Coordinates of C-alpha atoms and ligand atoms in Angstrom, one line a residue:
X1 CA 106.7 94.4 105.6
X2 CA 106.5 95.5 101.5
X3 CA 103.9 92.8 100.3
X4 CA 103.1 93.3 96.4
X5 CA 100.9 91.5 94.1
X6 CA 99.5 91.7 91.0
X7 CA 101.9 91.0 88.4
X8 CA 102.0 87.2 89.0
X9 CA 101.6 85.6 85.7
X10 CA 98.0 85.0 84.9
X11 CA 96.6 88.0 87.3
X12 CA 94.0 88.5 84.6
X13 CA 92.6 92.0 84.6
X14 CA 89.0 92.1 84.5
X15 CA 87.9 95.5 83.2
X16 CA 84.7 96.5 85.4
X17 CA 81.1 96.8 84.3
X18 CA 80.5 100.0 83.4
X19 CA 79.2 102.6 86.7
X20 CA 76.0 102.9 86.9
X21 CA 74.9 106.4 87.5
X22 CA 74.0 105.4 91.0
X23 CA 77.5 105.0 91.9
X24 CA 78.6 107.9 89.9
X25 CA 77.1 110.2 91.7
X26 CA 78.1 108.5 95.2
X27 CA 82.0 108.7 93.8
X28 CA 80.9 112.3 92.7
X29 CA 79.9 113.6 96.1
X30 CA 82.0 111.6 98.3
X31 CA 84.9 113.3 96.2
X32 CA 83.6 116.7 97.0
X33 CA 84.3 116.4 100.7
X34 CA 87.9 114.7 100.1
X35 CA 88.7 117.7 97.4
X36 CA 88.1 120.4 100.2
X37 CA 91.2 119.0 101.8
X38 CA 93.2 118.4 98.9
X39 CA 96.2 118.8 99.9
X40 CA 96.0 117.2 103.3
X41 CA 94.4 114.1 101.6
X42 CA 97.1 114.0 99.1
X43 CA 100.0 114.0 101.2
X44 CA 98.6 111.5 103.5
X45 CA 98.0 109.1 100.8
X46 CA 102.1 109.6 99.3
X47 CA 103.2 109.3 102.7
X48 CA 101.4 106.0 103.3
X49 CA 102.2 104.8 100.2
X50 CA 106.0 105.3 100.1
X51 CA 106.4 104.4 104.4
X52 CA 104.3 101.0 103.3
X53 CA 105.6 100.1 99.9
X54 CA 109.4 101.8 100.1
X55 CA 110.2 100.3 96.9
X56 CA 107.7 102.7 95.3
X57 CA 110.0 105.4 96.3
X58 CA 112.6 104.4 94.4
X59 CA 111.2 106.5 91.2
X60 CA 111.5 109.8 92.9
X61 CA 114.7 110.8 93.0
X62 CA 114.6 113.6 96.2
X63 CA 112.5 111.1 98.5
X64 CA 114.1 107.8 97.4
X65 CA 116.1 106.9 100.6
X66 CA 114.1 109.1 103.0
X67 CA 112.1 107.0 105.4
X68 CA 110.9 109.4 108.1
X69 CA 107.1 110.1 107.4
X70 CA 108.0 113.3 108.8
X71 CA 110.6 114.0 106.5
X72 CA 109.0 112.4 103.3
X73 CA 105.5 114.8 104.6
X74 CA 108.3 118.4 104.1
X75 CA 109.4 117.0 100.5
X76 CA 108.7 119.5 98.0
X77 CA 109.0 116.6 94.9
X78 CA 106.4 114.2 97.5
X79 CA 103.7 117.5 97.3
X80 CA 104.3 118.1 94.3
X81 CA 102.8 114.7 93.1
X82 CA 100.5 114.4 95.9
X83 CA 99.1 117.3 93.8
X84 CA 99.7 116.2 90.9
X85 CA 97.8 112.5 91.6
X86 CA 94.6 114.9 93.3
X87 CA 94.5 117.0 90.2
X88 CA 94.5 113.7 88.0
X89 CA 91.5 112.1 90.1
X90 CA 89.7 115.3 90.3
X91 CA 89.7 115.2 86.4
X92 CA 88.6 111.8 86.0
X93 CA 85.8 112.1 88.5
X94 CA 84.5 115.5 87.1
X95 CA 84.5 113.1 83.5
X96 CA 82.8 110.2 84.5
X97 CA 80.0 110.3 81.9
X98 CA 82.3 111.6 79.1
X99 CA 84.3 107.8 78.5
X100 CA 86.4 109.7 75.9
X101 CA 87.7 112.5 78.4
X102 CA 88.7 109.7 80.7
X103 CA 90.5 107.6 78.1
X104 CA 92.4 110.4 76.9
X105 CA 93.7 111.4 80.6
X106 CA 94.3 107.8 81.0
X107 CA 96.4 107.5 77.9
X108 CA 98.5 110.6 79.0
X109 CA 99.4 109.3 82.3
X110 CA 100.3 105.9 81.1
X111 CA 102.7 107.2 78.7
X112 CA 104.2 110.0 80.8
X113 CA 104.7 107.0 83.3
X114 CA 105.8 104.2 81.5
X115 CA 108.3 106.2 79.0
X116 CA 109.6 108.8 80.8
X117 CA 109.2 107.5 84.9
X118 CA 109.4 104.0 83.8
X119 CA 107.4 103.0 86.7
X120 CA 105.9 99.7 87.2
X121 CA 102.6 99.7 86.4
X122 CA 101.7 97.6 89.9
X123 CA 102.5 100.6 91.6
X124 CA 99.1 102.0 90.0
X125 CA 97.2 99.0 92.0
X126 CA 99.4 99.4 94.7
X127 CA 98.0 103.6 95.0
X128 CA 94.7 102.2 94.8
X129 CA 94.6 100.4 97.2
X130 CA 96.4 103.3 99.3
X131 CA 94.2 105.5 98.5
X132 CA 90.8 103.4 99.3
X133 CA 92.6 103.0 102.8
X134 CA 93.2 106.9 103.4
X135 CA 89.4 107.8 102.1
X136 CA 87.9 104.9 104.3
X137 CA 89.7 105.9 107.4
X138 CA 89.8 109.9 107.0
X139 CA 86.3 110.2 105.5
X140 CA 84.6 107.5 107.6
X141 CA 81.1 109.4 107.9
X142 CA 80.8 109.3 103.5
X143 CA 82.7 106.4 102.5
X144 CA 80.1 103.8 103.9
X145 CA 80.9 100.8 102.5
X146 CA 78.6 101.3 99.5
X147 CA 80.6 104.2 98.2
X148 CA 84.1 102.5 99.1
X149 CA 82.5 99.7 96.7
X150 CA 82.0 102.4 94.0
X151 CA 85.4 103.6 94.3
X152 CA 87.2 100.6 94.1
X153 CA 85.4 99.9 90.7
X154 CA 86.9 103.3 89.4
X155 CA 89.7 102.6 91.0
X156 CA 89.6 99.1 89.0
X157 CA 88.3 101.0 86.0
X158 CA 91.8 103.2 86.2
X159 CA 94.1 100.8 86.7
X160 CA 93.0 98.5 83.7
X161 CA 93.2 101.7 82.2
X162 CA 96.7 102.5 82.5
X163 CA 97.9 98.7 82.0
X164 CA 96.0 98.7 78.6
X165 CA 97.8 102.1 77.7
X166 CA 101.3 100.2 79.1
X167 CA 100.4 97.6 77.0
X168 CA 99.7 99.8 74.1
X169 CA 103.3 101.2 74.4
X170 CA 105.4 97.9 74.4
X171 CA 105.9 98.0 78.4
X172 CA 108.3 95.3 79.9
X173 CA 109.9 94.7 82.6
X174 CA 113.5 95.6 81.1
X175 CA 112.8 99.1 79.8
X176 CA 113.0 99.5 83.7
X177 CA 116.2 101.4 84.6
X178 CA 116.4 100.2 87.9
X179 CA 116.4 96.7 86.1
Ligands
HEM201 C1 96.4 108.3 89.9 C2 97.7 108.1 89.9 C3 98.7 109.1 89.4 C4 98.5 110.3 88.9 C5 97.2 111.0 88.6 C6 99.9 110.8 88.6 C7 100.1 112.1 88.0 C8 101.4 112.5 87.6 C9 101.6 113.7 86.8 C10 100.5 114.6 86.2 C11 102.9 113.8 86.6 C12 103.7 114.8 85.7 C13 103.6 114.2 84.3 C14 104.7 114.3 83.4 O1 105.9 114.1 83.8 O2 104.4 114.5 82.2 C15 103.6 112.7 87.4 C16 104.9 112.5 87.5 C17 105.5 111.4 88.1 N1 104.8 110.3 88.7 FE1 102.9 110.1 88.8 N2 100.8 109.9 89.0 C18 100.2 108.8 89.5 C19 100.7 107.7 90.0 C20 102.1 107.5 90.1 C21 102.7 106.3 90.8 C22 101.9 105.1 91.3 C23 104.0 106.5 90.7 C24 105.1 105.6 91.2 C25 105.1 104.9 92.4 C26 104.3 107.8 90.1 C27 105.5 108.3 89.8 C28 105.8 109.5 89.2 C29 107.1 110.1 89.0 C30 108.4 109.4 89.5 C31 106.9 111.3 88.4 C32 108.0 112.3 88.0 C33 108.2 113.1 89.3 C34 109.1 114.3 89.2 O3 109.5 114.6 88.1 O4 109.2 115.0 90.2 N3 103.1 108.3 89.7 N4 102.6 111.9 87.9

């Protein structure tokens, strides 16, 4: 069942402390072993996110009323992304002490999504949370849980992000075209 939350009224974003160069460096190397299997990684964390959140596939408009995980794994639009999303965490983890670098990718992809994909920015949490799953169960041996608590705060850290950049561009609800 497609359970989503985070755009309640009052869900109050908190923008983490800053990391500390502690869990920099645990994000850093951690990410070295998920990057070898880029692709892999990638794809399982689209796949898991559109078979457990199928409203989230309604943005992409080859995949959108696929449901087979088999099928949805052979999309060429779903690799594409999963690609696309790897190559935009790779950046922001090879930039984690330059706050300027980050904030610039971050404005980029919260303009490219909320203009021209109009996606929801929930579904940002929503990949979070996807992705901390995927690392966690895939990478078990280097995402102990002190790592997977230094990913979640990036992965906090992004998503505040992105909703400040929404914000920044006049996002609502009704520039949605699926209404
Ligand atoms: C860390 C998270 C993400 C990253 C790094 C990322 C990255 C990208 C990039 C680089 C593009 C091409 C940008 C452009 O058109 O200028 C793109 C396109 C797109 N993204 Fe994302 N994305 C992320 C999350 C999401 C989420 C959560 C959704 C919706 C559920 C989404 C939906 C789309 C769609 C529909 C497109 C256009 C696809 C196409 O034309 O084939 N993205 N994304």
């Amino acid at each position: 069942m497609e359970r989503m939350q985070g755009e309640a009224e009052g869900d109050h974003l908190e923008r983490p402390s800053p990391l500390t160069d502690k869990e920099r460096v645990m994000i850093q190397d951690s990410w070295a072993k998920v990057y070898e299997n880029c692709d892999d990684t990638g794809v399982a964390i689209l796949v898991r996110l559109f078979v457990n959140f199928p409203s989230s596939r309604q943005y992409f408009s080859q995949f959108k009323h696929i449901e087979e995980p088999e099928e949805l794994e052979r999309s060429a639009q779903l690799r594409k992304h999963a690609n696309r999303v790897m190559n935009g965490l790779n950046t922001l983890v090879e930039s984690l002490d330059n706050s300027e670098k980050v904030a610039s990718v971050l404005k980029l992809l919260g303009k490219a999504h909320a203009l021209r994909h109009k996606v929801e920015p929930v579904y940002f949490k929503i990949l979070s949370g996807v992705i901390l799953e995927v690392l966690g169960e895939a990478f078990s041996e280097v995402v102990t849980p002190e790592v997977a608590a230094a990913w979640t705060k990036l992965l906090a850290t992004i998503y505040c992000g992105i909703n400040a950049v929404y914000e920044e561009v006049g996002w609502s609800k009704h520039s949605s075209s699926s209404g």
